[in-house]
Coordinates of C-alpha atoms in Angstrom, one line a residue:
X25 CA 41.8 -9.8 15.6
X26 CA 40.6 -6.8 17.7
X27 CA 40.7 -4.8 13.6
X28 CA 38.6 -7.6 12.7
X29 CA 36.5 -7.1 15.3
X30 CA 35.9 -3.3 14.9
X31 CA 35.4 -4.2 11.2
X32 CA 32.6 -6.3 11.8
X33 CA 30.9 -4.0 14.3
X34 CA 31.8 -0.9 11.8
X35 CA 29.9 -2.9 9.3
X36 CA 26.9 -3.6 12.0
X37 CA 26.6 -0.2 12.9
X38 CA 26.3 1.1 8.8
X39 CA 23.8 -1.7 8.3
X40 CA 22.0 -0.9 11.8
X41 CA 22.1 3.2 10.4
X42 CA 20.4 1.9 6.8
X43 CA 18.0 -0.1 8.4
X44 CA 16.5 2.8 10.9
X45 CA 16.8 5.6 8.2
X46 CA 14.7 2.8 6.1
X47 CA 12.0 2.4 8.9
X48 CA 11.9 6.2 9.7
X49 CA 11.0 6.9 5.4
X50 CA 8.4 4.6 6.0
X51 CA 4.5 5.4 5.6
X52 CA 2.8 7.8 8.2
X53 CA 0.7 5.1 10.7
X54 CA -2.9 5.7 9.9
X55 CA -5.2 7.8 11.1
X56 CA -8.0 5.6 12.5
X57 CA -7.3 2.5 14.5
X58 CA -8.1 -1.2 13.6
X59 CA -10.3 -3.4 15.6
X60 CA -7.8 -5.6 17.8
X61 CA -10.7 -8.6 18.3
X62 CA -12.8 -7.8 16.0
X63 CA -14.0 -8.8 11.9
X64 CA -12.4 -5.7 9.6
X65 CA -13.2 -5.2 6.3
X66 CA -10.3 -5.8 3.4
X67 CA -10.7 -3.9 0.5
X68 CA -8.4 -5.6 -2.5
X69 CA -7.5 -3.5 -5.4
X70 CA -5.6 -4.9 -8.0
X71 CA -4.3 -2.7 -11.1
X72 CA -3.3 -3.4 -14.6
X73 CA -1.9 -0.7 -16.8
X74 CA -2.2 0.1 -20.3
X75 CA 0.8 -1.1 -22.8
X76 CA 3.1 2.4 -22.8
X77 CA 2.3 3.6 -19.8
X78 CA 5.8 4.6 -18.3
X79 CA 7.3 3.8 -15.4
X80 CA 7.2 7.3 -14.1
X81 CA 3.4 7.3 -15.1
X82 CA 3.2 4.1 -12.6
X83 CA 4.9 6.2 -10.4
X84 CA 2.8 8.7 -10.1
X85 CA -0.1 6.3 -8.9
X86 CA 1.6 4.7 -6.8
X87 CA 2.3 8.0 -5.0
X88 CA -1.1 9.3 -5.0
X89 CA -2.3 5.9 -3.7
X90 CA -0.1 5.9 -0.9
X91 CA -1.0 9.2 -0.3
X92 CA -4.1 8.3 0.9
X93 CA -4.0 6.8 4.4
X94 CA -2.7 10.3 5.1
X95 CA -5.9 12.1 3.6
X96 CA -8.5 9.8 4.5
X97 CA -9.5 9.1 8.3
X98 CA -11.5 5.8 7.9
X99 CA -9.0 3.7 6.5
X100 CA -7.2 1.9 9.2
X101 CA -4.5 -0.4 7.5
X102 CA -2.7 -0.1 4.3
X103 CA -0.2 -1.9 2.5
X104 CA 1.0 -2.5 -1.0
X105 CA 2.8 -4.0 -3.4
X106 CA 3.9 -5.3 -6.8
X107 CA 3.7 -8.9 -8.3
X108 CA 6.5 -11.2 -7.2
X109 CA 5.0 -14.5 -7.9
X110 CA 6.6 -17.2 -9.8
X111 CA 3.1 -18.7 -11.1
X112 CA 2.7 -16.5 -14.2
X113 CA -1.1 -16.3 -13.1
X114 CA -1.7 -12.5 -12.4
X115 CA -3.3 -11.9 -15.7
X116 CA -1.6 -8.5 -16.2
X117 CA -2.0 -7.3 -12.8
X118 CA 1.0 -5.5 -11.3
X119 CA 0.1 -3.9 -8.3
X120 CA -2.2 -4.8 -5.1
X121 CA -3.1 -2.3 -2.8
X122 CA -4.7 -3.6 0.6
X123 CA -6.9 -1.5 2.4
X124 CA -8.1 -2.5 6.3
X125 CA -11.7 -0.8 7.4
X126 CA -13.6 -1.0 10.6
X127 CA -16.6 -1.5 9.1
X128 CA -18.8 -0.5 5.8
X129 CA -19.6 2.6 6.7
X130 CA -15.8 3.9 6.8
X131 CA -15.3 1.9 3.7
X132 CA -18.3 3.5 2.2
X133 CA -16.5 7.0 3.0
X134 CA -13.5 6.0 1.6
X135 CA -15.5 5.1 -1.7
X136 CA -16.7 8.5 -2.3
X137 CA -14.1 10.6 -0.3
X138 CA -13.3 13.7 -2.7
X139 CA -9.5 12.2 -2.2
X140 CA -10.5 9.2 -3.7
X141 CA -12.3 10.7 -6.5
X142 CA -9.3 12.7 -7.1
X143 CA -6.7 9.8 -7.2
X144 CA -9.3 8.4 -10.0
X145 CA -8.2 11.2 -11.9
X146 CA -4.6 10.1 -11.7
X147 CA -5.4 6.5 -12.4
X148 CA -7.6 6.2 -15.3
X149 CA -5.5 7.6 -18.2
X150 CA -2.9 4.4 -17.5
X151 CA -5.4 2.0 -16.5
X152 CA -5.8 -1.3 -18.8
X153 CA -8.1 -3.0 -15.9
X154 CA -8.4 -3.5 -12.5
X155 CA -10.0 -5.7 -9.9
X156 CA -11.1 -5.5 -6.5
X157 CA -12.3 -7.6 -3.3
X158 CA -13.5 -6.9 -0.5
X159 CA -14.0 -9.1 2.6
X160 CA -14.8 -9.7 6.0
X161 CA -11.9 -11.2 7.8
X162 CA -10.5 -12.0 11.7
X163 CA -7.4 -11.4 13.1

């Protein structure tokens, strides 16, 4: 019983160790600060990649995306991900990237930040399409 039990809390503190080395890998928190009370801006960019392009490729724009909360002061909120939905609806689109702004003179920055511009340069030779969204939302 008292193997069993040390087991079991062996096993707790190896999951407890993944977990925290999982949170500590996470992004860098962001540079500007959201608006607790008030509307921020969302800024929706979806991305669909040309037939061939290889996973590394996708890699490599994924990195340079993420890269850019670091680099770029007005963006207060970032998150991202790929297509998980069971619906069969995304029309091509694999990856959403979800930008939070104060207001639209940050996002405006952001828009023509030489960062930006540069990560545009990574993007385009593996881009099929892409869409974005932006909108004023509450929290």
């Amino acid at each position: 019983m008292i193997r069993c039990l040390l087991m079991c809390l062996m096993s707790l503190f190896v999951f407890t160790g993944c977990a925290s080395t999982h949170v500590e890998n996470r992004e860098q928190p962001r540079a500007s600060v959201c608006p607790k009370d008030n509307p921020v801006l969302r800024h929706v960019v979806l991305f669909a990649f040309k037939g061939g392009t290889t996973p590394v490729q996708v890699k490599s724009v994924e990195d340079a995306f993420r890269s850019l909360p670091a680099k770029i002061k007005a963006i207060c909120d970032f998150e991202w991900g790929t297509d998980v939905s069971p619906e069969g609806r995304a029309e091509g689109f694999t990856h959403c990237f979800f930008l939070t702004f104060s207001n639209e003179a940050d996002r405006d920055a952001y828009l023509v930040h030489p960062d930006h511009k540069e990560f545009g340069e990574v993007l385009r030779p593996h881009l099929e399409k892409v869409l974005v969204v932006d909108y004023w939302s509450t929290r």
